[in-house]
Short mmCIF file of C-alpha atoms in Angstrom, two decimals:
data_model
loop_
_atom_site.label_atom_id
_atom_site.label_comp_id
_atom_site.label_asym_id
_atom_site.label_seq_id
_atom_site.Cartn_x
_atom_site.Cartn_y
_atom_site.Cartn_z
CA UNK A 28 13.56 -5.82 -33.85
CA UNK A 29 13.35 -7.05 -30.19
CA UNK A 30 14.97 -4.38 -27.70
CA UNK A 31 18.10 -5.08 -25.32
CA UNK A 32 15.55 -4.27 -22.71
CA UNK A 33 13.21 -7.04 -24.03
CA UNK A 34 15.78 -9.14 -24.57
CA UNK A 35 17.05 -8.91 -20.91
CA UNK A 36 13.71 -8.93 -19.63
CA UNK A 37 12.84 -12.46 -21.53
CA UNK A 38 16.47 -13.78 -20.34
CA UNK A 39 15.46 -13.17 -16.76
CA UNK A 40 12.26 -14.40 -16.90
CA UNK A 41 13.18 -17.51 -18.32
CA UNK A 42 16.55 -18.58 -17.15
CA UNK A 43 17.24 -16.93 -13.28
CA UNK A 44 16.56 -18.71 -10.42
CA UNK A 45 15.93 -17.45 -7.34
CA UNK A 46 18.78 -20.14 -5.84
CA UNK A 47 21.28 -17.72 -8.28
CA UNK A 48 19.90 -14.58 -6.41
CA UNK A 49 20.31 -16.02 -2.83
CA UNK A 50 24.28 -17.09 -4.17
CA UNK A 51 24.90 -13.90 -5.62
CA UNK A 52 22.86 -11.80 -1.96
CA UNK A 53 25.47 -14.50 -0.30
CA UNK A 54 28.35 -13.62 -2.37
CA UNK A 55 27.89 -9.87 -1.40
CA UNK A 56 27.64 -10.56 2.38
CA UNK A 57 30.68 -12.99 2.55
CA UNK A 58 32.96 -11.08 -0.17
CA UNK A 59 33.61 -14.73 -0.52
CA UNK A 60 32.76 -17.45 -3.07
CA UNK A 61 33.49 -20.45 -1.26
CA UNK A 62 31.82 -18.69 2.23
CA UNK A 63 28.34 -17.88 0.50
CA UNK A 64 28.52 -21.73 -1.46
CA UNK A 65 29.15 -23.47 2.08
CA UNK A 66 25.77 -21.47 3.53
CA UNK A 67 23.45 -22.74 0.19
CA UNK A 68 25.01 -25.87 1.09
CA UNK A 69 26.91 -26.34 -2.75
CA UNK A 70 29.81 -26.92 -3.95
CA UNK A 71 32.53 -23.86 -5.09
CA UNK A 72 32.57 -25.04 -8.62
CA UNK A 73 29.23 -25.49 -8.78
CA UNK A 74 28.71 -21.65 -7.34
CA UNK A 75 31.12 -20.42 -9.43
CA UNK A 76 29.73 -22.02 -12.54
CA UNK A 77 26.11 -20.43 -11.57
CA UNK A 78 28.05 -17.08 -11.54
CA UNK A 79 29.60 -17.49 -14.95
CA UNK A 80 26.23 -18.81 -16.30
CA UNK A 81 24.34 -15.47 -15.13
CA UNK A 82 26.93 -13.38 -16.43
CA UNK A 83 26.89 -15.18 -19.62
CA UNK A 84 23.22 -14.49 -19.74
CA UNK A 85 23.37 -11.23 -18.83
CA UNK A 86 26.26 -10.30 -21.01
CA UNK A 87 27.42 -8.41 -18.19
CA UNK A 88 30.37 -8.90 -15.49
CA UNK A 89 28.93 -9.21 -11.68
CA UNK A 90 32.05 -9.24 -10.01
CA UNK A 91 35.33 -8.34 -9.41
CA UNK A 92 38.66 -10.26 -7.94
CA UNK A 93 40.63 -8.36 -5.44
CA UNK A 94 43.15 -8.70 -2.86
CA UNK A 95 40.11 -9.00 -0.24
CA UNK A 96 37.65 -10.85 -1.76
CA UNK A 97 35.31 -10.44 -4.33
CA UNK A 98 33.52 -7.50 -4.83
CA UNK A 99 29.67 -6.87 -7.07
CA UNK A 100 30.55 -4.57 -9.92
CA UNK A 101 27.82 -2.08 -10.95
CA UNK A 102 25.90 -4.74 -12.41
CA UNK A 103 26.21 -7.04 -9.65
CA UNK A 104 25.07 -4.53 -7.11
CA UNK A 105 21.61 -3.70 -9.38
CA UNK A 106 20.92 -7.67 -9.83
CA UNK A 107 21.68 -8.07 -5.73
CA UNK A 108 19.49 -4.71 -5.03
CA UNK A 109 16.43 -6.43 -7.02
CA UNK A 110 16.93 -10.19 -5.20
CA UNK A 111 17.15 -9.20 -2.28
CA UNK A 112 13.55 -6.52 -2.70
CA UNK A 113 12.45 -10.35 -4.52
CA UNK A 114 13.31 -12.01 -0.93
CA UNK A 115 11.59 -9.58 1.12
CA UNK A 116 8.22 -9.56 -0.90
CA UNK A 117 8.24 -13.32 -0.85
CA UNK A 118 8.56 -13.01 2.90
CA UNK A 119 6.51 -10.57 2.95
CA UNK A 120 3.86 -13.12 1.13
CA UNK A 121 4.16 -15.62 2.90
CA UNK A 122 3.57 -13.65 6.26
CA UNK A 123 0.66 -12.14 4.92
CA UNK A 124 -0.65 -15.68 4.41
CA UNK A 125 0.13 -16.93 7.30
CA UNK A 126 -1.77 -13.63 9.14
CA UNK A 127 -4.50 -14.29 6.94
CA UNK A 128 -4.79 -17.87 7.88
CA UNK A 129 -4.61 -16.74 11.64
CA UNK A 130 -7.71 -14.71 11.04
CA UNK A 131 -5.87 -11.24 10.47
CA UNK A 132 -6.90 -8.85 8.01
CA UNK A 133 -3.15 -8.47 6.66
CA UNK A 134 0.57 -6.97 7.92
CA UNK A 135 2.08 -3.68 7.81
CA UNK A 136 5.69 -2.97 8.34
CA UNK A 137 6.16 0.60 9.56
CA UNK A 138 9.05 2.78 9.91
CA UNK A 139 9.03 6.49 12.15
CA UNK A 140 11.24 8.75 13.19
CA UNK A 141 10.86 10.60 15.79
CA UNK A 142 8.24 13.46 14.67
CA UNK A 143 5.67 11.22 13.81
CA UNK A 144 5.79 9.03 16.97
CA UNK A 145 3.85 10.64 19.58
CA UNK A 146 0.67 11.90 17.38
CA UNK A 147 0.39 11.50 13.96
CA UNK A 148 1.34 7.84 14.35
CA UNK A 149 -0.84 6.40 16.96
CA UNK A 150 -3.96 8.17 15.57
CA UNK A 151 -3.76 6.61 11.77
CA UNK A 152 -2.91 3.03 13.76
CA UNK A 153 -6.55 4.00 15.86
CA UNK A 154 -8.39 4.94 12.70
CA UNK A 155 -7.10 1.62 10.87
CA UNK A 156 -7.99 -0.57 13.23
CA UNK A 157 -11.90 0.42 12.94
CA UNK A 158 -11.89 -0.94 9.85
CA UNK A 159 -9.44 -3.80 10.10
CA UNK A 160 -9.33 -4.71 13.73
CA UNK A 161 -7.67 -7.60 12.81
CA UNK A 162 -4.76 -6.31 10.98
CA UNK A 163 -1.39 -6.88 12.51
CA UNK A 164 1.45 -3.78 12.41
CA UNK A 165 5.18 -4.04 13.36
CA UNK A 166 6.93 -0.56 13.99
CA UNK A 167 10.54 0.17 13.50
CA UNK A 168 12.00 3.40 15.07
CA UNK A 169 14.93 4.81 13.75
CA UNK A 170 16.70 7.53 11.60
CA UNK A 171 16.34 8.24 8.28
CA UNK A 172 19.86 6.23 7.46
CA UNK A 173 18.88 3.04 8.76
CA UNK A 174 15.10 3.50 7.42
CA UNK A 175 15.45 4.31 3.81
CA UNK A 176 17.41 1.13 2.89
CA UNK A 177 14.98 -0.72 4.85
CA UNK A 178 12.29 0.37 2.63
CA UNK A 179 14.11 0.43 -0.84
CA UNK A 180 14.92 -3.62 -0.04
CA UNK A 181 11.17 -4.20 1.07
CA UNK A 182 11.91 -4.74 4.60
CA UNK A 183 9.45 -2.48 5.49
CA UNK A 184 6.25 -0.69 3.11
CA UNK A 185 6.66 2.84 4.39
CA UNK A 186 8.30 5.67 6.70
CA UNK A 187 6.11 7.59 8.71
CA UNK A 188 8.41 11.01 9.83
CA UNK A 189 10.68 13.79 8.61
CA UNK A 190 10.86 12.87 4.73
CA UNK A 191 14.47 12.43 3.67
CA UNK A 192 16.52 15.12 1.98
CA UNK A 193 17.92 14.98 -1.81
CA UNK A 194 19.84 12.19 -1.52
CA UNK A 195 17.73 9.98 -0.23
CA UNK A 196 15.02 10.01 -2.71
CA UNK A 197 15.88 7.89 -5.91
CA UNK A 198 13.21 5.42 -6.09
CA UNK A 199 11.23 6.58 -2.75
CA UNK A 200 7.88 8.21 -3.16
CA UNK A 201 7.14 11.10 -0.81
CA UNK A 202 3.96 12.74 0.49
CA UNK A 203 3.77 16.00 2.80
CA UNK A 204 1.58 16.06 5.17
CA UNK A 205 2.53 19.41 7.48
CA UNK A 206 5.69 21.90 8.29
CA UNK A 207 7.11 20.19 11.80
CA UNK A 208 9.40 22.80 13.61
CA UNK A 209 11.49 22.13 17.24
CA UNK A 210 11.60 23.07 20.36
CA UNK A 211 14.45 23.97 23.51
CA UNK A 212 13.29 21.72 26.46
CA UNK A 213 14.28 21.27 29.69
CA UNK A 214 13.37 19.88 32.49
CA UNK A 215 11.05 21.97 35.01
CA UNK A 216 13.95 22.82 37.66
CA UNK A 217 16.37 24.02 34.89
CA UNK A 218 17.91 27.05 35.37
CA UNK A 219 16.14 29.06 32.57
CA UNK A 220 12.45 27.40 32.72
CA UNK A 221 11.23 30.05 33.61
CA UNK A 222 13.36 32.85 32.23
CA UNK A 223 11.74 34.77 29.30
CA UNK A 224 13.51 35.74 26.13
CA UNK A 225 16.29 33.40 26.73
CA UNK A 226 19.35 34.06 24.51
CA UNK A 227 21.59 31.58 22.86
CA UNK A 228 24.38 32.74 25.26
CA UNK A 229 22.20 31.40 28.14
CA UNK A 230 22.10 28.21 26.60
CA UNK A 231 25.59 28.03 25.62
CA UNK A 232 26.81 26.75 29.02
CA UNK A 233 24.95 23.82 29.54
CA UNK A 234 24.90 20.20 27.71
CA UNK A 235 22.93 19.28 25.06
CA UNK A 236 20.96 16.86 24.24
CA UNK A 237 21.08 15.93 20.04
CA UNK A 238 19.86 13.46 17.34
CA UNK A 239 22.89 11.63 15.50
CA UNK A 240 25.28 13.44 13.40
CA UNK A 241 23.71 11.40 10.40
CA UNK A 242 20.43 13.23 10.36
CA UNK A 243 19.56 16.52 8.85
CA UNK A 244 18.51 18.46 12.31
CA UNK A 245 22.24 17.26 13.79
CA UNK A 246 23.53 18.59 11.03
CA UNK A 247 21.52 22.11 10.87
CA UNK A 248 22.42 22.12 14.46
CA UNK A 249 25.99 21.93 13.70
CA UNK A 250 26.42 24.95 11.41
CA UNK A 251 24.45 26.75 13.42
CA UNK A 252 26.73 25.85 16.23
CA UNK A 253 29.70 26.79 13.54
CA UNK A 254 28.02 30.56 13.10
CA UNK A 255 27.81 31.10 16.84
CA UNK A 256 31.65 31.53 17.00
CA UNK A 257 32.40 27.68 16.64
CA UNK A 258 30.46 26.91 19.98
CA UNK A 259 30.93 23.46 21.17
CA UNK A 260 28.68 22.43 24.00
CA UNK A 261 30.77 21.08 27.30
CA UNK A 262 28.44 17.91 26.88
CA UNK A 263 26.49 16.78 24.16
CA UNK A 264 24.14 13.04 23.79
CA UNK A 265 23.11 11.54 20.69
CA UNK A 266 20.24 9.86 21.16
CA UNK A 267 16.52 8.97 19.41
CA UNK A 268 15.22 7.14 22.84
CA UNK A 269 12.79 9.80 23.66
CA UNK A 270 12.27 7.76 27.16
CA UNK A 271 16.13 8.21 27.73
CA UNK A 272 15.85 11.64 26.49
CA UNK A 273 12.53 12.71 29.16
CA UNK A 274 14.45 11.27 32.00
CA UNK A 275 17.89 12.54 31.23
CA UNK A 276 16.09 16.25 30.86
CA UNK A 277 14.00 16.06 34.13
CA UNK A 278 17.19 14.80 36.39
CA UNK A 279 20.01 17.11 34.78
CA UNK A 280 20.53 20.75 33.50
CA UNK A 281 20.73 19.54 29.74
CA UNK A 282 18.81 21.38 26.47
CA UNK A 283 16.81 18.63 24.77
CA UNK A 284 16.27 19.56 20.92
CA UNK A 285 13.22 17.81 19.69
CA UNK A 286 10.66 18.34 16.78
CA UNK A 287 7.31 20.81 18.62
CA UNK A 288 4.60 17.37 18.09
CA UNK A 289 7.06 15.03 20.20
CA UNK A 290 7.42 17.64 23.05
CA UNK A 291 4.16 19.10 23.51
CA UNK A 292 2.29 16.55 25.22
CA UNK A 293 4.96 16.40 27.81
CA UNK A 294 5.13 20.36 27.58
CA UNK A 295 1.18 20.09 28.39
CA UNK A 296 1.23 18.01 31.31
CA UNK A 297 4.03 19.59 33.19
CA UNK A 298 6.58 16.82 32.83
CA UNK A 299 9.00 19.18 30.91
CA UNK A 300 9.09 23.14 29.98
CA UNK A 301 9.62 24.80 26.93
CA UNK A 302 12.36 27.37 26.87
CA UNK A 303 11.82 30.57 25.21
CA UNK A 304 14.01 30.70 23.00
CA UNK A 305 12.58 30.62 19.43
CA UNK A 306 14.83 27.66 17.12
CA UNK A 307 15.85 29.58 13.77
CA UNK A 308 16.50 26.24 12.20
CA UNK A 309 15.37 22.99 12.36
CA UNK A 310 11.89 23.52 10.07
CA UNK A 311 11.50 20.13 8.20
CA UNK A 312 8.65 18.84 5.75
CA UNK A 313 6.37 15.86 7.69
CA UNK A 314 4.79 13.07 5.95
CA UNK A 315 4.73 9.04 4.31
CA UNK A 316 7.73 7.69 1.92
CA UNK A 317 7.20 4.66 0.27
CA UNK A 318 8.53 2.74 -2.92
CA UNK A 319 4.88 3.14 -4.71
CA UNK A 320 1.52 2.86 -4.02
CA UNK A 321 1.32 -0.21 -6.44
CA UNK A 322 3.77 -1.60 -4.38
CA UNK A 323 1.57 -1.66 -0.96
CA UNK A 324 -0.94 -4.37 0.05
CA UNK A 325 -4.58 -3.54 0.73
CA UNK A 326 -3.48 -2.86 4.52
CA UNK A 327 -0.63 -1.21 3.61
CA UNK A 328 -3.36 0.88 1.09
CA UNK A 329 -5.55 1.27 3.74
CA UNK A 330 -2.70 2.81 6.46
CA UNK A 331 -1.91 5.22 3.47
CA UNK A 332 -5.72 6.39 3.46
CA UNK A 333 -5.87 6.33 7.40
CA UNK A 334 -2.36 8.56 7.67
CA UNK A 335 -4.25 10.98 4.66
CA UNK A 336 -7.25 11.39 7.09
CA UNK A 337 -5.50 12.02 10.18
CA UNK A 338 -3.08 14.56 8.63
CA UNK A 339 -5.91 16.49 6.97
CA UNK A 340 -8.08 16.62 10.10
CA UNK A 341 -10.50 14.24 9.35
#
């Protein structure tokens, strides 16, 4: 007896096209039938006959009529999810070919957030390129919000950083590497650089530097803001530019919040100072999400090993 799961797998194998899965990707970006046929360059009929065919095939309905637009139903939103993670590996291909034919040893697409930037980063890129000098790399800063979809549609093969929370993970593989905890920072002619055992109520009058209210240190900065007898800073700016951040620390009185690794350096050389005022929140997991390692090229295997190496030491 052949299984619904067989049955769907042998349907999709043998009757979708990839021109269904662009007009359905289109369909979703448009909300509109007769938007998404004009950009594949069809007719409506014709795209809404290619609709009713995959439905028909599917037994399933992938989308809904409303007052603005059309919308994917649950079934239409798993079918889009999968075409467009199709799209971006046959990109993905093709670019790999074409670096391969321009002599490069193959392409990575990395994503980082802020913790991993400064060290952990730059050391795996050093310790790949011994063995593929050739390869070719693109990194993508950002937060966690931006990153994640990224990698579950195969824009990019991993995220280097803070690994998400909970919600985050469905599908997403995650690896620790090390326990990253944050710092106060200033710049060196703040106030309280060099006061020792600084208090929270010595901080409280002065603006703040913070990451966006979408990631999980904003937010564990929040409630801790909320237990300190709802304290709202006179000035507070979101922002991930740790340029911006360095130069907006060294010519104002603001408190930068940033993870210990991204700090130090600058801590080190005198360029900022650490304020002594010991974080009680803020202690994240550091490490590598990706969608698989089956689902990672040789150089995108080989990054994995060199990020392994570097965390561990070696």
């Amino acid at each position: 007896m052949v299984s619904n799961h067989t049955r769907i797998v042998d349907r999709a194998l043998t009757r979708l096209k990839l021109r269904q899965l662009r007009l359905l990707v289109a369909v979703s970006q448009h909300g509109n039938i007769q938007h998404a046929a004009r950009d594949l360059g069809i007719s409506q009929p014709a795209a809404t006959k290619m609709i009713q065919d995959l439905e028909l095939d599917f037994e399933v309905q992938l989308f809904e009529r409303t007052n603005r637009g059309v919308v994917p139903t649950v079934f239409g939103e798993a079918l889009i999810r999968h075409g467009k993670l199709i799209f971006a590996q046959v990109s993905n291909a093709a670019q790999e070919l074409d670096d391969l034919n321009e002599g490069n040893s193959g392409r990575i697409v990395v994503g980082t957030l802020l913790a991993a930037s400064p060290t952990l980063l730059p050391r795996a890129i050093k310790r790949l390129f011994q063995d593929r000098p050739k390869v070719a790399i693109k990194i993508i800063e950002g937060t966690n919000e931006a990153l994640i979809p990224a990698l579950r549609s195969g824009e990019i093969d991993m995220i280097v950083g803070r690994l998400p929370s909970h919600r985050h993970r469905s599908n997403i593989q995650q690896e620790k590497f090390f326990d990253e905890r944050v710092m106060v920072v200033t710049g060196n002619a703040h106030p309280l650089a060099k006061v020792a055992n600084v208090t929270f109520e010595q901080l409280m009058p002065f603006g703040w530097i913070l990451p966006p209210v979408e990631t999980t240190l904003r937010r564990q900065t929040d409630q801790y803001f909320v237990k300190q007898g709802q304290y709202l800073p006179a000035t507070v700016i979101e922002s991930v530019s740790y340029l911006t951040n360095r130069a907006l620390l060294r010519s104002h009185d603001f408190i930068g919040l940033l993870p210990t690794h991204v700090a130090a350096l600058d801590v080190e050389a005198g360029l900022l100072t650490r304020i002594d005022w010991d974080v009680p929140f803020g202690g994240r997991p550091v490490g590598v999400s990706h969608r698989g390692e089956s689902s990672l090229s040789p150089a995108g295997s080989a990054f994995l090993a060199a990020l392994r190496d570097v965390a561990n030491g070696r």
